[in-house]
Coordinates of C-alpha atoms and ligand atoms in Angstrom, one line a residue:
M162 CA 9.4 -23.7 -9.3
F163 CA 11.1 -22.7 -12.9
A164 CA 9.6 -25.6 -14.5
S165 CA 9.9 -24.3 -18.3
L166 CA 13.5 -23.7 -17.6
S167 CA 13.8 -27.0 -16.2
Q168 CA 12.5 -28.8 -19.2
Q169 CA 14.3 -26.9 -21.5
A170 CA 17.6 -27.8 -19.5
K171 CA 16.4 -31.1 -19.4
R172 CA 15.7 -31.6 -23.0
L173 CA 19.0 -30.2 -24.1
L174 CA 20.9 -32.5 -21.7
Q175 CA 19.1 -35.3 -23.1
A176 CA 20.0 -34.8 -26.6
E177 CA 23.6 -34.5 -25.7
F178 CA 23.3 -37.4 -23.0
P179 CA 20.9 -39.9 -24.4
D180 CA 21.4 -42.5 -22.0
L181 CA 21.3 -40.0 -18.9
E182 CA 18.6 -39.5 -16.4
V183 CA 18.4 -36.0 -15.2
D184 CA 16.3 -33.6 -13.2
V185 CA 17.3 -29.9 -13.4
A186 CA 16.9 -28.2 -10.1
W187 CA 16.7 -24.4 -9.9
E188 CA 17.5 -22.7 -6.6
R189 CA 18.1 -18.7 -5.5
P190 CA 21.7 -18.1 -5.6
S191 CA 23.4 -17.2 -2.9
A192 CA 24.6 -14.1 -4.0
R193 CA 21.2 -12.7 -4.3
D194 CA 22.2 -10.6 -7.1
H195 CA 23.7 -13.2 -9.3
G196 CA 20.5 -13.5 -10.9
D197 CA 16.8 -15.1 -10.6
C198 CA 18.1 -18.8 -10.0
T199 CA 21.1 -21.1 -10.5
T200 CA 21.6 -24.8 -11.3
T201 CA 24.4 -27.0 -10.0
V202 CA 23.5 -29.6 -12.3
A203 CA 26.5 -29.3 -14.6
L204 CA 28.6 -30.3 -11.3
Q205 CA 26.9 -33.2 -10.4
L206 CA 27.2 -34.5 -14.0
A207 CA 30.3 -33.6 -14.7
K208 CA 31.9 -37.2 -13.4
K209 CA 29.0 -39.3 -14.8
V210 CA 29.4 -37.9 -18.4
G211 CA 33.2 -37.4 -18.3
R212 CA 33.2 -33.6 -19.1
S213 CA 34.2 -30.5 -16.9
P214 CA 31.6 -28.9 -15.1
K215 CA 32.5 -25.9 -17.0
E216 CA 32.0 -27.3 -20.2
I217 CA 28.7 -28.9 -19.5
A218 CA 27.7 -25.4 -17.8
Q219 CA 28.5 -23.5 -20.8
F220 CA 26.6 -25.8 -23.3
L221 CA 23.4 -24.9 -21.4
V222 CA 24.6 -21.4 -21.3
D223 CA 24.5 -21.6 -24.9
G224 CA 21.2 -23.9 -25.1
L225 CA 19.0 -21.2 -23.2
Q226 CA 20.2 -18.0 -24.5
N227 CA 17.5 -18.1 -26.7
M228 CA 14.7 -19.2 -24.8
P229 CA 12.0 -16.3 -24.7
D230 CA 11.6 -16.3 -21.1
V231 CA 15.4 -15.7 -20.5
E232 CA 16.7 -12.2 -20.8
N233 CA 20.4 -13.4 -19.6
V234 CA 22.4 -16.7 -18.4
E235 CA 26.1 -17.0 -17.7
L236 CA 28.2 -19.5 -16.7
A237 CA 29.6 -18.7 -13.1
G238 CA 32.3 -20.2 -10.6
P239 CA 33.1 -23.8 -11.0
G240 CA 30.2 -24.8 -13.1
Y241 CA 27.0 -22.6 -12.0
V242 CA 24.4 -21.4 -14.6
N243 CA 22.9 -18.5 -13.3
V244 CA 19.7 -17.4 -15.3
R245 CA 17.9 -13.7 -15.1
L246 CA 14.5 -14.5 -16.6
T247 CA 12.3 -11.6 -18.4
L248 CA 10.2 -9.4 -16.8
P249 CA 6.6 -11.2 -17.8
A250 CA 8.3 -14.9 -16.9
L251 CA 9.4 -13.5 -13.8
L252 CA 5.9 -12.7 -12.9
K253 CA 4.5 -15.9 -13.9
E254 CA 6.9 -17.4 -11.7
L255 CA 5.5 -15.8 -9.3
E256 CA 1.6 -16.3 -9.9
A257 CA 2.6 -20.2 -9.6
A258 CA 4.9 -19.7 -6.4
M259 CA 1.8 -17.9 -4.7
N260 CA -0.6 -20.8 -6.1
E261 CA 1.7 -23.4 -5.0
A262 CA 1.9 -22.2 -1.3
K263 CA -2.2 -21.9 -1.3
P264 CA -3.4 -24.2 1.3
K265 CA -3.7 -28.0 -0.5
E266 CA -7.0 -29.8 -0.4
S267 CA -6.8 -32.5 2.1
K268 CA -5.1 -35.8 0.5
K269 CA -7.9 -38.5 1.3
D270 CA -6.0 -41.4 0.4
E271 CA -3.3 -41.4 3.2
G272 CA -3.3 -42.0 7.2
P273 CA -3.5 -39.0 9.8
V274 CA -0.2 -37.7 11.0
I275 CA -0.4 -37.7 14.8
I276 CA 1.3 -34.9 16.4
E277 CA 1.4 -34.8 20.2
Y278 CA 2.3 -31.7 22.2
S279 CA 2.0 -29.6 25.4
Q280 CA 1.1 -32.8 27.2
P281 CA 1.3 -31.0 30.9
N282 CA 0.8 -33.0 33.8
I283 CA -2.4 -32.5 35.6
A284 CA -2.9 -30.9 39.1
K285 CA -0.2 -27.8 38.4
P286 CA -0.5 -24.7 36.6
L287 CA 1.0 -24.6 32.9
G288 CA 4.6 -23.7 33.8
A289 CA 6.3 -21.2 31.3
H290 CA 8.3 -23.7 29.6
H291 CA 5.4 -25.6 28.4
I292 CA 4.9 -22.7 26.1
I293 CA 8.1 -24.0 23.9
G294 CA 6.8 -27.5 23.1
T295 CA 2.9 -26.2 22.8
A296 CA 4.2 -23.1 20.1
I297 CA 6.4 -26.0 18.0
G298 CA 3.5 -28.2 18.3
Q299 CA 0.9 -25.7 17.0
A300 CA 3.3 -24.9 14.3
L301 CA 3.8 -28.1 13.0
V302 CA 0.0 -28.9 13.3
N303 CA -0.9 -26.0 11.1
I304 CA 2.1 -26.5 8.3
Y305 CA 1.1 -30.3 7.9
R306 CA -2.4 -28.8 7.7
H307 CA -1.7 -26.4 5.2
A308 CA 0.0 -29.3 2.9
G309 CA -3.0 -31.1 3.0
H310 CA -2.0 -34.0 5.3
T311 CA -4.9 -35.0 7.8
V312 CA -3.5 -34.1 11.4
I313 CA -4.6 -35.3 14.9
A314 CA -3.7 -32.6 17.3
W315 CA -3.2 -34.5 20.3
N316 CA -2.6 -33.3 23.8
Y317 CA -1.2 -36.4 25.9
L318 CA -2.1 -35.3 29.3
G319 CA 0.0 -36.4 32.6
D320 CA -3.5 -37.3 34.4
Y321 CA -1.8 -40.4 35.9
G322 CA 1.2 -41.6 38.4
T323 CA 2.4 -40.9 41.6
Q324 CA 2.2 -37.4 41.6
F325 CA -1.5 -38.2 42.3
G326 CA -1.2 -40.3 45.2
K327 CA 1.2 -37.4 46.6
L328 CA -1.2 -34.8 46.0
S329 CA -4.1 -36.9 47.6
V330 CA -2.3 -37.5 50.7
A331 CA -1.2 -33.6 50.8
F332 CA -5.2 -32.8 50.0
S333 CA -6.4 -35.4 53.4
K334 CA -3.4 -33.8 55.6
W335 CA -3.9 -30.1 54.6
G336 CA -6.6 -29.6 52.4
T337 CA -8.8 -26.7 53.8
K338 CA -11.8 -26.6 51.4
P339 CA -13.5 -29.1 49.3
V340 CA -11.6 -30.1 46.0
E341 CA -14.1 -28.5 44.1
Q342 CA -13.6 -25.2 45.5
C343 CA -10.0 -25.4 44.8
S344 CA -8.0 -23.8 42.3
V345 CA -4.9 -24.9 40.2
D346 CA -2.9 -22.8 42.6
D347 CA -3.9 -24.2 45.7
L348 CA -3.3 -27.8 44.3
L349 CA 0.2 -26.7 43.5
D350 CA 0.3 -25.4 47.1
L351 CA -0.4 -28.8 48.5
Y352 CA 1.8 -30.5 46.1
V353 CA 4.6 -28.0 47.2
K354 CA 4.0 -28.7 50.7
F355 CA 4.0 -32.4 50.7
H356 CA 7.6 -32.0 49.2
E357 CA 8.8 -29.8 51.6
E358 CA 7.3 -32.0 54.3
A359 CA 8.9 -35.3 52.9
E360 CA 11.9 -33.9 52.9
Q361 CA 11.6 -34.4 56.9
D362 CA 9.3 -37.3 57.2
K363 CA 10.4 -39.9 54.5
A364 CA 6.9 -41.6 55.6
L365 CA 5.2 -39.7 53.3
E366 CA 6.5 -40.9 50.0
D367 CA 5.4 -44.3 50.9
L368 CA 2.3 -42.9 51.5
G369 CA 2.0 -41.2 48.4
R370 CA 3.1 -44.1 46.6
A371 CA 0.5 -46.6 48.5
A372 CA -2.1 -44.0 47.3
S373 CA -1.2 -44.1 43.8
L374 CA -1.3 -47.7 43.8
R375 CA -4.8 -47.8 45.2
L376 CA -6.1 -45.3 42.7
E377 CA -4.8 -47.8 40.1
E378 CA -6.3 -50.6 42.0
G379 CA -9.7 -48.5 41.5
D380 CA -10.4 -47.3 44.8
E381 CA -13.3 -45.2 44.5
E382 CA -12.8 -42.3 46.9
L383 CA -9.4 -41.3 45.1
R384 CA -11.0 -41.8 41.7
A385 CA -13.9 -39.5 42.3
F386 CA -10.9 -36.9 43.9
W387 CA -8.7 -37.4 40.8
K388 CA -11.8 -36.5 38.2
K389 CA -12.5 -33.1 39.8
V390 CA -8.8 -32.5 39.9
V391 CA -8.6 -33.1 36.1
A392 CA -11.5 -31.1 35.6
I393 CA -10.5 -28.3 37.5
T394 CA -7.1 -27.9 35.6
K395 CA -8.3 -29.0 32.1
E396 CA -10.6 -25.2 32.7
S397 CA -8.0 -23.3 33.5
L398 CA -5.8 -24.8 30.7
G399 CA -8.1 -24.0 28.4
E400 CA -7.9 -20.4 28.4
L401 CA -4.5 -20.2 28.1
Y402 CA -4.8 -22.2 25.0
R403 CA -7.0 -19.8 23.8
R404 CA -4.9 -16.7 24.2
L405 CA -1.7 -19.3 22.3
H406 CA -4.2 -19.6 19.4
V407 CA -3.5 -23.2 20.4
S408 CA -6.3 -26.1 19.9
F409 CA -6.5 -29.9 20.0
D410 CA -8.5 -32.6 18.4
L411 CA -8.0 -35.1 21.2
D412 CA -6.6 -34.6 24.8
L413 CA -6.8 -38.4 26.0
G414 CA -3.9 -38.9 28.5
E415 CA -2.1 -41.1 29.9
S416 CA -5.2 -42.5 32.2
F417 CA -6.9 -43.4 29.4
Y418 CA -4.5 -46.4 28.7
E419 CA -5.0 -47.8 32.2
D420 CA -7.1 -50.8 30.8
K421 CA -4.8 -51.3 27.8
M422 CA -1.5 -52.0 29.5
V423 CA -1.9 -55.5 30.6
P424 CA -2.1 -56.8 27.1
V425 CA 1.1 -54.9 26.2
I426 CA 2.7 -56.4 29.3
E427 CA 1.2 -59.9 28.4
E428 CA 2.8 -59.3 24.9
G429 CA 6.0 -58.4 26.2
K430 CA 6.4 -61.2 28.4
A431 CA 5.3 -64.0 25.7
K432 CA 7.7 -62.7 23.0
G433 CA 10.5 -62.7 25.5
V434 CA 11.1 -59.1 25.3
F435 CA 10.0 -58.2 28.9
V436 CA 12.2 -60.1 31.5
E437 CA 12.8 -60.1 35.1
G438 CA 14.6 -57.5 36.8
E439 CA 15.5 -56.8 40.4
K440 CA 13.0 -57.3 43.1
G441 CA 10.5 -58.8 40.4
S442 CA 10.2 -55.7 38.4
L443 CA 9.9 -56.2 34.4
I444 CA 12.6 -54.5 32.2
V445 CA 13.8 -54.7 28.6
Q446 CA 17.6 -55.3 28.1
F447 CA 18.9 -54.2 24.6
P448 CA 21.0 -56.2 22.5
N449 CA 24.5 -54.9 23.0
D450 CA 23.6 -52.7 25.6
L451 CA 22.5 -50.4 23.0
Y452 CA 20.6 -48.3 25.6
P453 CA 20.3 -48.7 29.3
P454 CA 18.0 -51.2 30.6
Y455 CA 14.3 -50.1 30.4
L456 CA 11.9 -50.4 33.3
I457 CA 8.5 -51.6 32.8
L458 CA 6.7 -52.6 35.2
R459 CA 8.1 -51.8 39.2
G460 CA 8.7 -54.5 41.7
D461 CA 5.2 -53.7 43.4
G462 CA 3.7 -53.9 40.3
A463 CA 3.1 -50.8 39.2
T464 CA 3.0 -49.6 35.8
L465 CA 4.9 -46.6 34.6
Y466 CA 5.5 -43.8 32.1
S467 CA 6.9 -46.2 29.9
T468 CA 4.4 -48.7 30.1
R469 CA 1.5 -46.2 29.3
D470 CA 4.0 -44.9 26.5
L471 CA 3.9 -48.2 25.0
A472 CA 0.1 -48.7 25.2
Q473 CA -0.5 -45.3 23.7
M474 CA 1.9 -46.4 20.7
K475 CA -0.2 -49.6 20.5
Y476 CA -3.3 -48.1 20.2
R477 CA -2.6 -45.0 18.2
M478 CA -1.4 -47.4 15.3
E479 CA -4.3 -49.7 15.6
T480 CA -6.9 -47.2 15.9
Y481 CA -5.8 -44.7 13.3
H482 CA -3.0 -46.2 11.1
P483 CA -0.9 -43.1 11.1
Q484 CA 1.5 -42.5 8.8
A485 CA 3.6 -40.7 11.2
I486 CA 3.5 -40.0 14.7
F487 CA 5.5 -37.1 15.7
I488 CA 6.1 -36.7 19.8
A489 CA 7.4 -33.1 20.9
T490 CA 9.3 -33.2 24.2
D491 CA 12.0 -31.5 25.8
I492 CA 15.2 -33.0 25.1
A493 CA 15.3 -34.6 28.8
Q494 CA 13.1 -37.2 27.3
K495 CA 15.2 -38.0 24.2
L496 CA 16.7 -41.5 25.7
H497 CA 13.1 -42.6 26.9
F498 CA 11.9 -42.4 23.4
E499 CA 15.1 -43.9 22.0
Q500 CA 14.4 -47.1 24.3
L501 CA 10.2 -46.9 23.7
I502 CA 11.0 -47.2 19.9
E503 CA 13.5 -49.5 20.1
T504 CA 11.4 -51.8 22.5
C505 CA 8.5 -51.4 20.1
R506 CA 10.6 -52.8 17.4
M507 CA 11.7 -55.4 19.5
L508 CA 8.1 -56.4 19.8
G509 CA 8.0 -56.7 16.6
W510 CA 5.4 -54.0 15.8
E511 CA 5.2 -52.4 12.5
L512 CA 5.9 -48.7 13.1
P513 CA 4.7 -45.5 10.8
E514 CA 7.4 -42.9 10.6
F515 CA 8.3 -41.4 13.7
E516 CA 10.0 -38.4 15.5
N517 CA 10.5 -37.0 18.8
I518 CA 10.5 -33.7 18.2
L519 CA 13.2 -32.3 20.7
F520 CA 13.8 -28.9 21.8
G521 CA 15.9 -27.0 24.3
R522 CA 15.5 -25.5 27.5
M523 CA 14.5 -22.2 28.7
R524 CA 16.3 -19.4 30.4
F525 CA 15.6 -15.5 30.9
V526 CA 17.9 -13.1 30.5
E527 CA 16.4 -11.1 33.3
K528 CA 16.9 -13.4 36.5
S529 CA 13.7 -11.9 37.9
M530 CA 11.8 -14.2 35.6
S531 CA 13.6 -17.3 36.8
T532 CA 12.0 -18.7 39.7
R533 CA 8.5 -18.1 41.7
K534 CA 6.6 -19.8 44.1
G535 CA 7.0 -23.6 44.3
N536 CA 9.9 -23.4 41.6
I537 CA 7.1 -22.6 38.7
L538 CA 7.3 -19.8 36.7
K539 CA 3.5 -19.8 35.7
L540 CA 3.1 -19.2 31.8
E541 CA 0.1 -17.4 32.4
H542 CA 2.4 -14.9 34.5
V543 CA 4.9 -14.6 31.5
L544 CA 2.1 -13.9 28.9
D545 CA 0.7 -11.1 31.2
E546 CA 4.2 -10.1 31.3
A547 CA 5.0 -10.0 27.9
V548 CA 1.4 -8.3 27.2
E549 CA 2.2 -5.2 29.8
R550 CA 5.7 -5.0 28.2
A551 CA 3.8 -4.6 24.9
Q552 CA 1.6 -1.9 26.1
K553 CA 4.5 0.0 27.1
V554 CA 6.0 -0.3 23.7
I555 CA 3.0 1.2 22.1
A556 CA 3.0 3.8 24.9
E557 CA 6.9 5.2 24.2
R558 CA 6.0 5.1 20.4
G559 CA 3.4 7.2 20.5
D560 CA 1.9 8.7 17.4
A561 CA 4.1 6.3 15.8
I562 CA 1.8 3.5 16.7
Q563 CA -1.8 3.8 15.1
T564 CA -4.5 1.5 16.4
D565 CA -7.9 1.8 17.6
E566 CA -7.7 -1.1 19.7
P567 CA -4.6 -0.6 22.0
A568 CA -5.5 -3.8 24.2
A569 CA -5.8 -6.0 21.5
L570 CA -2.8 -4.7 20.1
A571 CA -0.9 -5.1 23.0
E572 CA -2.1 -8.9 23.3
M573 CA -1.4 -9.8 19.9
M574 CA 2.2 -8.1 20.3
G575 CA 3.1 -9.7 23.6
V576 CA 1.8 -13.0 23.0
G577 CA 3.1 -13.1 19.5
A578 CA 6.6 -12.0 20.7
L579 CA 6.9 -14.9 23.3
V580 CA 5.7 -17.4 20.3
Y581 CA 7.9 -15.9 17.9
G582 CA 10.5 -15.8 20.0
I583 CA 10.7 -19.7 20.7
L584 CA 9.6 -20.2 16.8
S585 CA 12.4 -18.1 15.2
Q586 CA 15.6 -20.2 16.8
N587 CA 16.6 -23.8 16.1
R588 CA 14.5 -25.7 18.5
K589 CA 17.1 -27.9 19.4
M590 CA 19.1 -25.6 20.9
D591 CA 18.7 -23.9 24.5
L592 CA 16.4 -20.9 24.0
V593 CA 17.4 -17.5 25.9
F594 CA 14.6 -15.1 26.2
D595 CA 15.3 -11.5 26.1
W596 CA 12.3 -9.2 26.2
E597 CA 13.9 -6.4 24.5
K598 CA 15.1 -8.4 21.3
M599 CA 11.5 -10.1 21.5
L600 CA 9.7 -6.9 21.2
S601 CA 12.2 -4.6 19.6
F602 CA 10.6 -2.9 16.3
D603 CA 13.6 -3.9 14.0
G604 CA 15.1 -7.0 14.9
N605 CA 13.9 -10.5 14.1
S606 CA 10.7 -10.1 16.2
A607 CA 6.7 -10.6 16.2
P608 CA 6.4 -6.9 16.6
Y609 CA 8.5 -5.8 13.4
L610 CA 7.0 -8.6 11.4
Q611 CA 3.3 -7.2 12.8
Y612 CA 4.3 -3.8 12.0
T613 CA 5.8 -4.6 8.4
H614 CA 2.5 -6.3 7.4
A615 CA 0.6 -3.1 8.7
R616 CA 2.8 -0.8 6.7
A617 CA 2.0 -2.9 3.7
R618 CA -1.7 -2.6 4.2
S619 CA -1.4 1.0 4.9
V620 CA 0.1 1.4 1.7
L621 CA -2.4 -0.7 -0.1
R622 CA -5.3 1.2 1.6
K623 CA -3.6 4.7 0.3
A624 CA -3.8 3.2 -3.3
E625 CA -7.3 2.7 -3.4
Q626 CA -7.3 0.5 -6.6
E627 CA -7.8 -3.2 -7.5
V628 CA -4.2 -4.6 -7.2
S629 CA -3.4 -8.1 -8.7
V630 CA 0.1 -9.6 -10.1
Q631 CA -2.3 -10.3 -13.5
G632 CA -2.7 -6.7 -14.2
V633 CA 0.6 -5.9 -14.1
T634 CA 1.6 -4.7 -17.9
G635 CA 4.1 -2.6 -19.8
V636 CA 6.9 -2.6 -16.9
T637 CA 10.0 -2.4 -19.1
A638 CA 12.8 -2.4 -16.3
M639 CA 12.6 -2.9 -12.6
A640 CA 14.9 -1.5 -9.7
P641 CA 17.3 -4.1 -8.0
H642 CA 14.9 -3.7 -4.8
D643 CA 11.9 -4.8 -6.9
R644 CA 13.5 -7.7 -8.3
L645 CA 14.8 -8.9 -5.1
L646 CA 11.5 -8.8 -3.5
V647 CA 10.1 -10.8 -6.1
N648 CA 12.7 -13.1 -5.8
T649 CA 11.8 -13.6 -2.3
L650 CA 8.8 -14.1 -2.7
L651 CA 9.3 -16.3 -4.7
Q652 CA 11.0 -18.4 -2.1
Y653 CA 7.6 -18.8 0.1
P654 CA 7.0 -22.3 -1.3
T655 CA 10.6 -23.8 -0.8
A656 CA 10.2 -22.2 2.7
L657 CA 7.4 -24.0 3.8
Q658 CA 8.7 -27.4 2.1
E659 CA 11.7 -27.1 4.5
A660 CA 10.1 -26.4 7.7
L661 CA 7.7 -29.4 7.0
D662 CA 10.1 -31.6 5.9
T663 CA 12.6 -30.9 8.8
R664 CA 9.9 -30.1 11.3
M665 CA 11.7 -27.0 12.0
P666 CA 9.6 -24.2 12.4
H667 CA 12.3 -21.6 12.2
K668 CA 13.1 -22.1 8.6
L669 CA 9.5 -20.7 7.9
A670 CA 10.0 -17.8 10.6
N671 CA 13.7 -16.8 9.0
Y672 CA 11.9 -16.7 6.0
L673 CA 9.4 -14.2 6.8
Y674 CA 11.9 -11.9 8.6
Q675 CA 13.9 -11.9 5.5
L676 CA 10.7 -11.1 3.5
A677 CA 9.8 -8.1 6.0
Q678 CA 13.7 -6.9 5.5
D679 CA 13.5 -6.9 2.0
F680 CA 10.0 -5.5 1.8
N681 CA 11.2 -2.4 4.0
A682 CA 14.4 -2.2 2.0
F683 CA 12.2 -2.0 -1.0
Y684 CA 9.9 0.3 0.4
N685 CA 12.4 2.6 1.8
A686 CA 14.0 2.8 -1.4
E687 CA 11.6 3.0 -4.0
S688 CA 8.4 5.1 -4.5
I689 CA 5.4 3.3 -4.7
L690 CA 2.3 5.6 -5.1
Q691 CA 4.5 8.2 -6.8
A692 CA 5.9 5.9 -9.4
E693 CA 4.7 5.6 -13.0
E694 CA 1.8 3.9 -13.8
S695 CA 3.0 0.4 -14.9
L696 CA 5.7 0.4 -12.4
R697 CA 2.9 1.9 -9.6
K698 CA 1.0 -1.7 -10.4
L699 CA 4.2 -4.1 -10.1
R700 CA 5.2 -2.4 -6.7
L701 CA 1.6 -2.7 -5.3
A702 CA 1.1 -6.0 -6.5
L703 CA 4.6 -6.8 -4.4
T704 CA 3.2 -5.1 -1.7
L705 CA 0.0 -7.1 -1.6
L706 CA 1.6 -10.4 -2.0
T707 CA 3.9 -9.4 0.9
A708 CA 1.4 -8.5 3.1
D709 CA -0.4 -11.9 2.2
T710 CA 2.5 -14.1 2.5
L711 CA 3.5 -12.5 5.9
R712 CA 0.0 -12.7 6.9
A713 CA -0.5 -16.5 6.1
G714 CA 3.1 -17.3 7.2
T715 CA 2.7 -15.8 10.6
A716 CA -1.0 -17.4 10.8
L717 CA 0.9 -21.3 10.4
L718 CA 2.7 -19.9 13.5
A719 CA 0.1 -19.0 15.2
I720 CA 0.8 -15.5 15.6
Q721 CA -1.4 -12.9 14.3
V722 CA -0.6 -9.5 13.0
P723 CA -3.1 -6.4 12.5
D724 CA -3.9 -4.3 9.5
R725 CA -3.4 -1.2 11.5
M726 CA -0.5 -0.3 13.8
Ligands
LIG9 N1 3.5 -35.2 30.6 C1 5.0 -35.5 30.3 C2 5.8 -34.9 30.8 O1 5.6 -33.4 31.3 C3 5.4 -35.6 28.8 C4 4.5 -36.4 27.9 C5 5.2 -36.7 26.5 N2 4.5 -37.9 25.8 C6 4.8 -39.2 25.9 N3 4.2 -39.7 25.1 N4 5.2 -39.5 26.9 O2 7.0 -34.7 31.3

């Protein structure tokens, strides 16, 4: 951004300090009315060149004074250089920023980015908490793709392990109909019953473990049962993912690595990384006890979650040569991934960039949502509740909301409110769900962004004319609200980049909220359609850019916005 200003400043500095390599970056002043952009370059250089920051800043002020793009430049604070651009220059910046924020052509010459998220366990309905990782993962997939990266969106299904053994035992004891006819809820009931009964009857746990071992060994009957259960679960997941605008390229789950674990175990033993632990188990011991020992193989020979994760890492690296692997999980898995990555290093594997995309726990302000049958709060119920509440909000607002499709609008608002409720908060913190806040029309919420978008589109419909930044001419002065809005629009590419670099979708969400606020302030303070011709064109162009940015930005968060509302 502000490329010609950067060039000019660089030229000045290089003439004055010939041996210096400098880049001059411009950002938005933190006091938002202190110009269009500011640089801290004088503060950074002061030590290096042995002059005071103010001296250097003043030197830049004098040099930039007469640039044709500059309306005003001044020294501020300890050595900031604050610039106000001329209107034509500002509009040129705006065009450049909007181009920069467009989806990039896909980069063919780099490995893919693997983003793994959602990862539900089979035979259980999707729990409410699953929406957190699912929403964060999908937002990151969208943001990375938008930036031109090839992304593999991966649902690593939990389709293996002791829960199957338990389920098959429960099914043979208490099942009342063929598996094919069971819903995921029926399967959950069986699973819950298993745990209730196992509290009295300790032998059940052993039966479950034995069954899962037999499944691992290839018992045909158990395998057939397992396959049906996987199919039932996948089908029920599909509908929820559709409602959330979530989709995956792959759903290869834990079971896919069944035959890929033995070579890894052999490798680990040969390299002396896996050593014998208690009762014939295999463990990794970390140098200086960096982490607690990592269990790789149980004493009875059964493989574990960790064994599959090692095989999974190896497979992904060898098959896809990814530039990065990102795995979204709840903070409870932090240690597991630290141990996993350290083990990969000890095995001498060359890892791509890796991050365990951590997120916090979820809590509802209203107690009624916290527990239901089997201690699972089903995501489906939460989505339905959100949509019902959105319906009420729409009904209460009466004529203030205009829509031809109230049901579709309620779905968009309700689901959007939940997803935005997640994505607008720092993912590392625990999440507190507050329906009032999530569905409010004037807070940091999806309905607020949706309403603002619809408002902007409505202005554009009423204008009945071609609108574009290029078409803006002859504006001599603009109001402070115009300028603030221009400046906020200019920040869109930066917000996208920050969300990508930190893998924190809330950076984008909060930017969109700021944009919506600045648009509404502008809308309330200035006349748009009634303004004199050249200003009217400018304001309509800003309205269009706001609407387009809100739509594109929310789409990256997997949230939709209506044209009317
Ligand atoms: N299915 C697991 C769970 O529900 C999460 C999987 C995380 N990913 C991984 N590669 N281990 O706890």
